[in-house]
């Protein structure tokens, strides 16, 4: 699998289409805002491809200092279950070896209409050598569990990513919750 920075309108069209189907509306940020932040160097937007398949998936990475939030990671449904998600996580850890890498998953500690999907997602990331952080976050009233690579991330560092990448308008909607 090849990982490349998104640069062309066609790549952004593929990413945007998958973004709209892979993430619930209440978890999505403005795609235009994220493209603008990418142009300012605050976000990395990458796409995954193979020699045979021009679009496998994408990642949107918010980076502040040496801390990174994998804000969105999605694999095209046609290619799920084929190891591409594992490869994407391995790439992130290898490509950003000095970064504290964090990602959010919908909390398994609250009632939901998709509990098994949430458990499966959590197991996927744990299988890929990420560990649970001892706190959760609420972002725009959606509760998330947080996972990280082998380097612990403090609640303050997590909030700082939102504040420094997305600004106070977004970060004011982020709060830390002690894990239950």
CSV table of N, CA and C in Angstrom, one decimal:
chain,number,residue,atom,x,y,z
A,1,UNK,N,0.8,-1.2,0.0
A,1,UNK,CA,0.0,0.0,0.0
A,1,UNK,C,0.9,1.2,0.0
A,2,UNK,N,0.5,2.2,-0.8
A,2,UNK,CA,1.2,3.5,-0.9
A,2,UNK,C,0.4,4.5,-0.1
A,3,UNK,N,1.1,5.4,0.6
A,3,UNK,CA,0.5,6.5,1.3
A,3,UNK,C,1.0,7.8,0.7
A,4,UNK,N,0.1,8.6,0.2
A,4,UNK,CA,0.6,9.9,-0.4
A,4,UNK,C,-0.2,11.1,0.1
A,5,UNK,N,0.4,12.2,0.1
A,5,UNK,CA,-0.4,13.4,0.4
A,5,UNK,C,-1.5,13.6,-0.6
A,6,UNK,N,-2.7,14.0,-0.2
A,6,UNK,CA,-3.8,14.3,-1.1
A,6,UNK,C,-3.5,15.7,-1.7
A,7,UNK,N,-3.5,15.7,-3.1
A,7,UNK,CA,-3.2,17.0,-3.7
A,7,UNK,C,-4.2,17.3,-4.9
A,8,UNK,N,-4.8,16.3,-5.5
A,8,UNK,CA,-5.6,16.6,-6.6
A,8,UNK,C,-7.1,16.7,-6.3
A,9,UNK,N,-7.9,17.4,-7.1
A,9,UNK,CA,-9.3,17.4,-6.9
A,9,UNK,C,-10.0,16.0,-6.9
A,10,UNK,N,-9.5,15.2,-7.7
A,10,UNK,CA,-10.0,13.8,-7.8
A,10,UNK,C,-9.8,13.1,-6.4
A,11,UNK,N,-8.6,13.2,-5.9
A,11,UNK,CA,-8.3,12.6,-4.6
A,11,UNK,C,-9.2,13.1,-3.5
A,12,UNK,N,-9.3,14.5,-3.5
A,12,UNK,CA,-10.2,15.1,-2.5
A,12,UNK,C,-11.7,14.6,-2.7
A,13,UNK,N,-12.1,14.5,-3.9
A,13,UNK,CA,-13.5,14.0,-4.1
A,13,UNK,C,-13.6,12.6,-3.6
A,14,UNK,N,-12.7,11.7,-3.8
A,14,UNK,CA,-12.8,10.3,-3.2
A,14,UNK,C,-12.8,10.4,-1.7
A,15,UNK,N,-11.9,11.2,-1.1
A,15,UNK,CA,-11.8,11.3,0.3
A,15,UNK,C,-13.1,11.8,0.9
A,16,UNK,N,-13.6,12.9,0.3
A,16,UNK,CA,-14.8,13.5,0.8
A,16,UNK,C,-16.0,12.5,0.7
A,17,UNK,N,-16.1,11.8,-0.4
A,17,UNK,CA,-17.2,10.8,-0.5
A,17,UNK,C,-17.2,9.8,0.6
A,18,UNK,N,-16.0,9.2,0.8
A,18,UNK,CA,-15.9,8.2,1.9
A,18,UNK,C,-16.1,8.8,3.3
A,19,UNK,N,-15.6,10.0,3.5
A,19,UNK,CA,-15.7,10.8,4.7
A,19,UNK,C,-17.2,10.9,5.1
A,20,UNK,N,-18.0,11.2,4.1
A,20,UNK,CA,-19.5,11.4,4.3
A,20,UNK,C,-20.2,10.1,4.7
A,21,UNK,N,-19.7,9.0,4.2
A,21,UNK,CA,-20.3,7.7,4.5
A,21,UNK,C,-19.7,7.0,5.7
A,22,UNK,N,-18.5,7.2,6.0
A,22,UNK,CA,-17.8,6.5,7.0
A,22,UNK,C,-18.0,7.1,8.4
A,23,UNK,N,-18.4,8.4,8.5
A,23,UNK,CA,-18.5,9.0,9.8
A,23,UNK,C,-19.9,9.6,10.0
A,24,UNK,N,-20.5,9.4,11.2
A,24,UNK,CA,-21.8,10.0,11.4
A,24,UNK,C,-21.7,11.6,11.3
A,25,UNK,N,-22.8,12.2,10.9
A,25,UNK,CA,-22.9,13.6,10.7
A,25,UNK,C,-22.4,14.4,12.0
A,26,UNK,N,-22.8,13.9,13.2
A,26,UNK,CA,-22.4,14.6,14.4
A,26,UNK,C,-21.0,14.5,14.8
A,27,UNK,N,-20.2,13.7,14.0
A,27,UNK,CA,-18.8,13.5,14.3
A,27,UNK,C,-17.9,14.2,13.2
A,28,UNK,N,-18.6,14.8,12.2
A,28,UNK,CA,-17.8,15.4,11.0
A,28,UNK,C,-17.6,16.8,11.2
A,29,UNK,N,-16.4,17.3,10.9
A,29,UNK,CA,-16.1,18.7,10.8
A,29,UNK,C,-16.3,19.1,9.3
A,30,UNK,N,-16.3,20.4,9.1
A,30,UNK,CA,-16.4,20.9,7.8
A,30,UNK,C,-15.2,20.5,6.9
A,31,UNK,N,-15.4,19.8,5.8
A,31,UNK,CA,-14.4,19.3,5.0
A,31,UNK,C,-13.6,20.5,4.4
A,32,UNK,N,-14.3,21.6,4.0
A,32,UNK,CA,-13.6,22.8,3.5
A,32,UNK,C,-12.6,23.3,4.6
A,33,UNK,N,-13.1,23.4,5.8
A,33,UNK,CA,-12.2,23.8,6.9
A,33,UNK,C,-11.0,23.0,7.0
A,34,UNK,N,-11.1,21.7,6.9
A,34,UNK,CA,-10.0,20.8,7.0
A,34,UNK,C,-9.0,21.0,5.8
A,35,UNK,N,-9.5,21.2,4.6
A,35,UNK,CA,-8.7,21.5,3.5
A,35,UNK,C,-7.9,22.8,3.7
A,36,UNK,N,-8.6,23.8,4.2
A,36,UNK,CA,-7.9,25.1,4.5
A,36,UNK,C,-6.8,24.9,5.6
A,37,UNK,N,-7.1,24.1,6.6
A,37,UNK,CA,-6.1,23.9,7.6
A,37,UNK,C,-4.9,23.1,7.1
A,38,UNK,N,-5.2,22.2,6.1
A,38,UNK,CA,-4.1,21.5,5.4
A,38,UNK,C,-3.2,22.5,4.7
A,39,UNK,N,-3.8,23.4,4.0
A,39,UNK,CA,-3.0,24.4,3.2
A,39,UNK,C,-2.2,25.3,4.2
A,40,UNK,N,-2.6,25.4,5.4
A,40,UNK,CA,-1.8,26.2,6.4
A,40,UNK,C,-0.8,25.3,7.1
A,41,UNK,N,-0.8,24.1,6.8
A,41,UNK,CA,0.2,23.2,7.4
A,41,UNK,C,-0.2,22.6,8.8
A,42,UNK,N,-1.4,22.8,9.1
A,42,UNK,CA,-1.9,22.3,10.5
A,42,UNK,C,-2.5,20.9,10.4
A,43,UNK,N,-2.9,20.4,9.3
A,43,UNK,CA,-3.4,19.1,9.1
A,43,UNK,C,-2.6,18.4,7.9
A,44,UNK,N,-2.5,17.1,8.0
A,44,UNK,CA,-2.0,16.3,6.9
A,44,UNK,C,-3.3,15.5,6.4
A,45,UNK,N,-3.5,15.5,5.2
A,45,UNK,CA,-4.6,14.7,4.6
A,45,UNK,C,-3.9,13.7,3.6
A,46,UNK,N,-3.9,12.4,3.9
A,46,UNK,CA,-3.3,11.5,3.1
A,46,UNK,C,-4.3,10.5,2.5
A,47,UNK,N,-3.9,9.9,1.4
A,47,UNK,CA,-4.8,8.8,0.9
A,47,UNK,C,-3.9,7.6,0.6
A,48,UNK,N,-4.6,6.4,0.7
A,48,UNK,CA,-4.0,5.1,0.5
A,48,UNK,C,-4.4,4.6,-0.8
A,49,UNK,N,-3.4,4.0,-1.5
A,49,UNK,CA,-3.6,3.4,-2.8
A,49,UNK,C,-2.7,2.2,-2.9
A,50,UNK,N,-3.0,1.3,-3.9
A,50,UNK,CA,-2.1,0.2,-4.3
A,50,UNK,C,-1.8,0.4,-5.8
A,51,UNK,N,-0.9,-0.4,-6.3
A,51,UNK,CA,-0.6,-0.4,-7.7
A,51,UNK,C,-1.9,-0.7,-8.5
A,52,UNK,N,-2.8,-1.5,-8.0
A,52,UNK,CA,-4.0,-1.9,-8.7
A,52,UNK,C,-5.2,-1.1,-8.4
A,53,UNK,N,-5.2,-0.5,-7.2
A,53,UNK,CA,-6.4,0.3,-6.8
A,53,UNK,C,-6.0,1.7,-6.4
A,54,UNK,N,-6.6,2.7,-7.1
A,54,UNK,CA,-6.2,4.1,-6.9
A,54,UNK,C,-6.7,4.7,-5.7
A,55,UNK,N,-7.7,4.1,-5.0
A,55,UNK,CA,-8.2,4.7,-3.7
A,55,UNK,C,-8.6,3.6,-2.7
A,56,UNK,N,-7.9,3.4,-1.7
A,56,UNK,CA,-8.2,2.4,-0.7
A,56,UNK,C,-8.8,3.1,0.5
A,57,UNK,N,-8.3,4.3,0.9
A,57,UNK,CA,-8.8,5.0,2.1
A,57,UNK,C,-8.1,6.3,2.3
A,58,UNK,N,-8.2,6.8,3.5
A,58,UNK,CA,-7.6,8.1,3.8
A,58,UNK,C,-7.4,8.2,5.3
A,59,UNK,N,-6.5,9.2,5.7
A,59,UNK,CA,-6.4,9.6,7.1
A,59,UNK,C,-6.3,11.1,7.1
A,60,UNK,N,-6.8,11.7,8.1
A,60,UNK,CA,-6.7,13.2,8.4
A,60,UNK,C,-6.0,13.3,9.7
A,61,UNK,N,-4.9,13.9,9.7
A,61,UNK,CA,-4.0,14.0,10.9
A,61,UNK,C,-3.8,15.4,11.4
A,62,UNK,N,-4.2,15.7,12.6
A,62,UNK,CA,-4.0,17.0,13.2
A,62,UNK,C,-2.7,16.9,14.1
A,63,UNK,N,-1.8,17.8,13.8
A,63,UNK,CA,-0.5,17.7,14.4
A,63,UNK,C,-0.2,19.0,15.1
A,64,UNK,N,0.2,18.9,16.4
A,64,UNK,CA,0.7,20.1,17.2
A,64,UNK,C,1.9,19.6,17.9
A,65,UNK,N,3.0,20.4,17.7
A,65,UNK,CA,4.3,20.0,18.3
A,65,UNK,C,4.6,18.5,18.0
A,66,UNK,N,4.8,17.7,19.0
A,66,UNK,CA,5.1,16.3,18.8
A,66,UNK,C,3.9,15.4,19.1
A,67,UNK,N,2.7,16.0,19.1
A,67,UNK,CA,1.5,15.2,19.4
A,67,UNK,C,0.6,15.2,18.1
A,68,UNK,N,0.1,14.0,17.8
A,68,UNK,CA,-0.8,13.9,16.6
A,68,UNK,C,-2.1,13.2,17.0
A,69,UNK,N,-3.2,13.8,16.5
A,69,UNK,CA,-4.5,13.2,16.6
A,69,UNK,C,-4.8,12.6,15.2
A,70,UNK,N,-5.1,11.3,15.1
A,70,UNK,CA,-5.6,10.7,13.9
A,70,UNK,C,-7.1,11.0,14.0
A,71,UNK,N,-7.4,12.2,13.4
A,71,UNK,CA,-8.8,12.7,13.5
A,71,UNK,C,-9.8,11.8,12.8
A,72,UNK,N,-9.3,11.4,11.6
A,72,UNK,CA,-10.2,10.5,10.8
A,72,UNK,C,-9.3,9.5,10.1
A,73,UNK,N,-9.8,8.2,10.1
A,73,UNK,CA,-9.1,7.1,9.4
A,73,UNK,C,-10.2,6.3,8.8
A,74,UNK,N,-10.2,6.1,7.5
A,74,UNK,CA,-11.3,5.3,6.9
A,74,UNK,C,-10.7,4.5,5.8
A,75,UNK,N,-11.2,3.2,5.7
A,75,UNK,CA,-10.8,2.4,4.5
A,75,UNK,C,-12.1,2.1,3.8
A,76,UNK,N,-12.0,2.2,2.4
A,76,UNK,CA,-13.2,2.0,1.6
A,76,UNK,C,-13.8,0.7,1.9
A,77,UNK,N,-15.1,0.6,2.1
A,77,UNK,CA,-15.8,-0.7,2.4
A,77,UNK,C,-15.4,-1.9,1.6
A,78,UNK,N,-15.1,-1.6,0.3
A,78,UNK,CA,-14.7,-2.7,-0.6
A,78,UNK,C,-13.4,-3.4,-0.2
A,79,UNK,N,-12.6,-2.7,0.6
A,79,UNK,CA,-11.3,-3.2,0.9
A,79,UNK,C,-11.1,-3.5,2.4
A,80,UNK,N,-12.1,-3.3,3.2
A,80,UNK,CA,-12.0,-3.6,4.6
A,80,UNK,C,-11.9,-5.1,4.8
A,81,UNK,N,-11.2,-5.5,5.9
A,81,UNK,CA,-10.9,-6.9,6.2
A,81,UNK,C,-9.8,-7.5,5.4
A,82,UNK,N,-9.0,-6.7,4.7
A,82,UNK,CA,-8.0,-7.2,3.9
A,82,UNK,C,-6.6,-6.7,4.3
A,83,UNK,N,-6.5,-6.2,5.6
A,83,UNK,CA,-5.2,-5.8,6.1
A,83,UNK,C,-4.8,-4.3,5.9
A,84,UNK,N,-5.6,-3.6,5.1
A,84,UNK,CA,-5.2,-2.2,4.8
A,84,UNK,C,-5.3,-1.3,6.1
A,85,UNK,N,-6.2,-1.5,6.9
A,85,UNK,CA,-6.3,-0.7,8.2
A,85,UNK,C,-5.1,-1.0,9.0
A,86,UNK,N,-4.7,-2.3,9.1
A,86,UNK,CA,-3.5,-2.6,9.9
A,86,UNK,C,-2.3,-1.9,9.3
A,87,UNK,N,-2.2,-2.0,8.0
A,87,UNK,CA,-1.1,-1.3,7.3
A,87,UNK,C,-1.0,0.2,7.5
A,88,UNK,N,-2.2,0.8,7.5
A,88,UNK,CA,-2.3,2.2,7.8
A,88,UNK,C,-1.8,2.6,9.2
A,89,UNK,N,-2.2,1.8,10.2
A,89,UNK,CA,-1.7,2.1,11.5
A,89,UNK,C,-0.2,1.9,11.6
A,90,UNK,N,0.3,0.8,11.0
A,90,UNK,CA,1.8,0.6,11.0
A,90,UNK,C,2.5,1.7,10.3
A,91,UNK,N,1.9,2.2,9.2
A,91,UNK,CA,2.5,3.4,8.5
A,91,UNK,C,2.6,4.6,9.4
A,92,UNK,N,1.5,4.9,10.1
A,92,UNK,CA,1.5,6.0,11.0
A,92,UNK,C,2.6,6.0,12.1
A,93,UNK,N,2.7,4.8,12.7
A,93,UNK,CA,3.7,4.7,13.8
A,93,UNK,C,5.1,4.8,13.2
A,94,UNK,N,5.3,4.2,12.0
A,94,UNK,CA,6.6,4.2,11.4
A,94,UNK,C,7.0,5.6,10.9
A,95,UNK,N,6.0,6.3,10.2
A,95,UNK,CA,6.2,7.6,9.6
A,95,UNK,C,6.4,8.7,10.6
A,96,UNK,N,5.8,8.6,11.8
A,96,UNK,CA,5.8,9.6,12.9
A,96,UNK,C,6.4,9.0,14.1
A,97,UNK,N,7.6,8.5,14.1
A,97,UNK,CA,8.2,7.8,15.3
A,97,UNK,C,8.4,8.6,16.5
A,98,UNK,N,8.5,9.9,16.4
A,98,UNK,CA,8.8,10.8,17.5
A,98,UNK,C,7.5,11.4,18.0
A,99,UNK,N,6.4,11.1,17.4
A,99,UNK,CA,5.1,11.8,17.8
A,99,UNK,C,4.4,10.9,18.8
A,100,UNK,N,3.7,11.6,19.7
A,100,UNK,CA,2.7,10.9,20.5
A,100,UNK,C,1.4,10.8,19.6
A,101,UNK,N,1.0,9.6,19.3
A,101,UNK,CA,-0.1,9.5,18.4
A,101,UNK,C,-1.4,9.0,19.2
A,102,UNK,N,-2.5,9.7,18.9
A,102,UNK,CA,-3.7,9.5,19.6
A,102,UNK,C,-4.8,9.4,18.6
A,103,UNK,N,-5.8,8.6,19.0
A,103,UNK,CA,-7.0,8.6,18.1
A,103,UNK,C,-8.3,8.4,19.0
A,104,UNK,N,-9.4,8.8,18.5
A,104,UNK,CA,-10.7,8.7,19.2
A,104,UNK,C,-11.5,7.6,18.6
A,105,UNK,N,-12.2,6.9,19.5
A,105,UNK,CA,-13.2,5.9,19.0
A,105,UNK,C,-14.5,6.2,19.8
A,106,UNK,N,-15.6,6.0,19.2
A,106,UNK,CA,-16.9,6.1,20.0
A,106,UNK,C,-16.8,5.3,21.2
A,107,UNK,N,-17.2,5.8,22.3
A,107,UNK,CA,-17.1,5.2,23.6
A,107,UNK,C,-17.9,3.9,23.7
A,108,UNK,N,-17.3,2.8,24.2
A,108,UNK,CA,-18.0,1.6,24.5
A,108,UNK,C,-18.7,1.7,25.9
A,109,UNK,N,-18.5,2.8,26.6
A,109,UNK,CA,-19.0,2.9,28.0
A,109,UNK,C,-20.3,3.6,28.1
A,110,UNK,N,-20.9,3.9,26.9
A,110,UNK,CA,-22.2,4.5,26.9
A,110,UNK,C,-23.2,3.7,26.1
A,111,UNK,N,-24.5,3.8,26.3
A,111,UNK,CA,-25.5,3.1,25.5
A,111,UNK,C,-25.4,3.6,24.1
A,112,UNK,N,-25.6,2.7,23.1
A,112,UNK,CA,-25.6,3.2,21.7
A,112,UNK,C,-26.4,2.2,20.9
A,113,UNK,N,-26.6,2.6,19.7
A,113,UNK,CA,-27.3,1.7,18.8
A,113,UNK,C,-26.4,0.8,18.0
A,114,UNK,N,-25.1,0.9,18.2
A,114,UNK,CA,-24.1,0.1,17.5
A,114,UNK,C,-23.0,-0.4,18.5
A,115,UNK,N,-23.4,-1.1,19.6
A,115,UNK,CA,-22.4,-1.5,20.6
A,115,UNK,C,-21.3,-2.5,20.0
A,116,UNK,N,-21.8,-3.4,19.2
A,116,UNK,CA,-20.8,-4.4,18.7
A,116,UNK,C,-19.8,-3.8,17.7
A,117,UNK,N,-20.2,-2.8,16.9
A,117,UNK,CA,-19.3,-2.1,16.0
A,117,UNK,C,-18.3,-1.4,16.8
A,118,UNK,N,-18.7,-0.7,17.9
A,118,UNK,CA,-17.8,0.0,18.7
A,118,UNK,C,-16.7,-0.9,19.4
A,119,UNK,N,-17.2,-2.1,19.9
A,119,UNK,CA,-16.3,-3.0,20.5
A,119,UNK,C,-15.3,-3.6,19.4
A,120,UNK,N,-15.8,-3.9,18.3
A,120,UNK,CA,-14.9,-4.4,17.2
A,120,UNK,C,-13.9,-3.3,16.8
A,121,UNK,N,-14.3,-2.1,16.8
A,121,UNK,CA,-13.3,-1.0,16.4
A,121,UNK,C,-12.2,-0.9,17.5
A,122,UNK,N,-12.7,-1.0,18.8
A,122,UNK,CA,-11.7,-0.9,19.9
A,122,UNK,C,-10.8,-2.1,19.8
A,123,UNK,N,-11.3,-3.3,19.6
A,123,UNK,CA,-10.4,-4.5,19.5
A,123,UNK,C,-9.4,-4.4,18.3
A,124,UNK,N,-9.9,-3.8,17.2
A,124,UNK,CA,-9.0,-3.6,16.1
A,124,UNK,C,-7.8,-2.7,16.5
A,125,UNK,N,-8.0,-1.6,17.1
A,125,UNK,CA,-6.9,-0.7,17.5
A,125,UNK,C,-6.0,-1.3,18.6
A,126,UNK,N,-6.6,-2.0,19.5
A,126,UNK,CA,-5.8,-2.7,20.6
A,126,UNK,C,-4.9,-3.8,19.9
A,127,UNK,N,-5.5,-4.5,19.0
A,127,UNK,CA,-4.7,-5.5,18.3
A,127,UNK,C,-3.5,-4.9,17.5
A,128,UNK,N,-3.7,-3.7,17.1
A,128,UNK,CA,-2.7,-2.9,16.4
A,128,UNK,C,-1.7,-2.1,17.3
A,129,UNK,N,-1.6,-2.6,18.5
A,129,UNK,CA,-0.6,-2.1,19.4
A,129,UNK,C,-0.8,-0.7,20.0
A,130,UNK,N,-2.1,-0.3,19.9
A,130,UNK,CA,-2.4,1.0,20.6
A,130,UNK,C,-3.0,0.6,21.9
A,131,UNK,N,-2.9,1.6,22.9
A,131,UNK,CA,-3.3,1.3,24.2
A,131,UNK,C,-4.3,2.4,24.6
A,132,UNK,N,-5.2,2.0,25.6
A,132,UNK,CA,-6.2,2.9,26.0
A,132,UNK,C,-5.6,4.0,26.9
A,133,UNK,N,-6.1,5.2,26.8
A,133,UNK,CA,-5.7,6.3,27.7
A,133,UNK,C,-6.6,6.2,28.9
A,134,UNK,N,-6.2,6.7,30.1
A,134,UNK,CA,-7.0,6.6,31.3
A,134,UNK,C,-8.1,7.7,31.4
A,135,UNK,N,-8.4,8.3,30.3
A,135,UNK,CA,-9.5,9.3,30.3
A,135,UNK,C,-10.2,9.3,29.0
A,136,UNK,N,-11.4,9.8,28.9
A,136,UNK,CA,-12.2,9.9,27.7
A,136,UNK,C,-12.4,11.4,27.4
A,137,UNK,N,-13.0,11.6,26.2
A,137,UNK,CA,-13.2,13.0,25.8
A,137,UNK,C,-14.6,13.1,25.3
A,138,UNK,N,-15.2,14.3,25.4
A,138,UNK,CA,-16.5,14.6,24.8
A,138,UNK,C,-16.2,15.7,23.8
A,139,UNK,N,-16.5,15.4,22.5
A,139,UNK,CA,-16.3,16.4,21.5
A,139,UNK,C,-17.6,16.7,20.8
A,140,UNK,N,-18.1,17.9,20.9
A,140,UNK,CA,-19.4,18.2,20.3
A,140,UNK,C,-20.5,17.2,20.8
A,141,UNK,N,-20.4,17.0,22.1
A,141,UNK,CA,-21.4,16.1,22.8
A,141,UNK,C,-21.4,14.6,22.4
A,142,UNK,N,-20.3,14.2,21.7
A,142,UNK,CA,-20.1,12.8,21.4
A,142,UNK,C,-18.9,12.3,22.3
A,143,UNK,N,-19.2,11.2,23.0
A,143,UNK,CA,-18.2,10.7,24.0
A,143,UNK,C,-17.3,9.7,23.2
A,144,UNK,N,-16.0,9.9,23.4
A,144,UNK,CA,-15.0,9.1,22.8
A,144,UNK,C,-14.0,8.5,23.9
A,145,UNK,N,-13.6,7.2,23.6
A,145,UNK,CA,-12.5,6.7,24.3
A,145,UNK,C,-11.3,7.1,23.5
A,146,UNK,N,-10.1,7.1,24.1
A,146,UNK,CA,-8.9,7.6,23.4
A,146,UNK,C,-7.8,6.5,23.5
A,147,UNK,N,-7.2,6.3,22.4
A,147,UNK,CA,-6.1,5.3,22.4
A,147,UNK,C,-4.8,6.0,21.9
A,148,UNK,N,-3.7,5.5,22.2
A,148,UNK,CA,-2.4,6.1,21.8
A,148,UNK,C,-1.4,5.0,21.5
A,149,UNK,N,-0.3,5.4,20.9
A,149,UNK,CA,0.8,4.6,20.7
A,149,UNK,C,1.5,4.4,22.0
A,150,UNK,N,2.7,3.9,22.1
A,150,UNK,CA,3.3,3.5,23.4
A,150,UNK,C,3.7,4.7,24.3
A,151,UNK,N,3.4,5.9,23.8
A,151,UNK,CA,3.7,7.1,24.6
A,151,UNK,C,2.4,7.7,25.1
A,152,UNK,N,2.3,7.9,26.4
A,152,UNK,CA,1.1,8.4,27.0
A,152,UNK,C,0.9,9.9,26.6
A,153,UNK,N,-0.4,10.3,26.5
A,153,UNK,CA,-0.8,11.6,26.1
A,153,UNK,C,-1.6,12.1,27.3
A,154,UNK,N,-1.3,13.3,27.8
A,154,UNK,CA,-2.0,13.9,28.9
A,154,UNK,C,-3.3,14.5,28.4
A,155,UNK,N,-4.3,14.7,29.3
A,155,UNK,CA,-5.5,15.4,28.8
A,155,UNK,C,-5.2,16.8,28.3
A,156,UNK,N,-4.2,17.5,28.9
A,156,UNK,CA,-3.9,18.8,28.4
A,156,UNK,C,-3.3,18.8,27.0
A,157,UNK,N,-2.5,17.8,26.7
A,157,UNK,CA,-1.9,17.6,25.3
A,157,UNK,C,-3.1,17.3,24.3
A,158,UNK,N,-4.0,16.5,24.7
A,158,UNK,CA,-5.1,16.2,23.8
A,158,UNK,C,-5.9,17.4,23.5
A,159,UNK,N,-6.3,18.2,24.5
A,159,UNK,CA,-7.1,19.4,24.2
A,159,UNK,C,-6.2,20.4,23.4
A,160,UNK,N,-4.9,20.5,23.7
A,160,UNK,CA,-4.0,21.4,23.0
A,160,UNK,C,-4.0,21.2,21.5
A,161,UNK,N,-4.2,19.9,21.1
A,161,UNK,CA,-4.2,19.6,19.6
A,161,UNK,C,-5.4,20.4,19.0
A,162,UNK,N,-6.6,20.2,19.6
A,162,UNK,CA,-7.8,20.8,19.1
A,162,UNK,C,-7.6,22.4,19.1
A,163,UNK,N,-7.1,22.9,20.2
A,163,UNK,CA,-7.0,24.3,20.3
A,163,UNK,C,-6.0,24.9,19.3
A,164,UNK,N,-4.9,24.3,19.1
A,164,UNK,CA,-3.9,24.8,18.3
A,164,UNK,C,-4.1,24.5,16.8
A,165,UNK,N,-4.8,23.4,16.5
A,165,UNK,CA,-5.1,23.1,15.1
A,165,UNK,C,-6.4,23.7,14.6
A,166,UNK,N,-7.4,23.5,15.4
A,166,UNK,CA,-8.8,23.9,15.0
A,166,UNK,C,-9.2,25.2,15.5
A,167,UNK,N,-8.5,25.7,16.6
A,167,UNK,CA,-8.8,27.0,17.1
A,167,UNK,C,-9.8,26.9,18.3
A,168,UNK,N,-10.0,28.1,19.0
A,168,UNK,CA,-10.9,28.1,20.1
A,168,UNK,C,-12.4,27.8,19.8
A,169,UNK,N,-12.8,28.2,18.6
A,169,UNK,CA,-14.2,27.9,18.2
A,169,UNK,C,-14.5,26.4,18.3
A,170,UNK,N,-13.6,25.6,17.9
A,170,UNK,CA,-13.8,24.1,18.0
A,170,UNK,C,-13.4,23.6,19.4
A,171,UNK,N,-12.3,24.0,19.9
A,171,UNK,CA,-11.7,23.4,21.1
A,171,UNK,C,-12.6,23.7,22.3
A,172,UNK,N,-13.5,24.8,22.3
A,172,UNK,CA,-14.4,25.0,23.4
A,172,UNK,C,-15.4,23.9,23.5
A,173,UNK,N,-15.5,23.1,22.5
A,173,UNK,CA,-16.5,22.0,22.5
A,173,UNK,C,-15.8,20.6,22.8
A,174,UNK,N,-14.6,20.7,23.4
A,174,UNK,CA,-13.9,19.5,23.8
A,174,UNK,C,-13.7,19.5,25.3
A,175,UNK,N,-14.1,18.4,26.0
A,175,UNK,CA,-13.9,18.3,27.4
A,175,UNK,C,-13.4,16.9,27.8
A,176,UNK,N,-12.7,16.8,28.9
A,176,UNK,CA,-12.1,15.6,29.3
A,176,UNK,C,-13.0,15.0,30.4
A,177,UNK,N,-13.2,13.6,30.3
A,177,UNK,CA,-14.0,12.9,31.2
A,177,UNK,C,-13.1,11.8,31.8
A,178,UNK,N,-13.1,11.6,33.1
A,178,UNK,CA,-12.4,10.4,33.7
A,178,UNK,C,-13.0,9.2,33.2
A,179,UNK,N,-12.2,8.2,32.8
A,179,UNK,CA,-12.8,6.9,32.3
A,179,UNK,C,-13.5,6.2,33.5
A,180,UNK,N,-14.5,5.5,33.1
A,180,UNK,CA,-15.3,4.8,34.1
A,180,UNK,C,-14.7,3.4,34.3
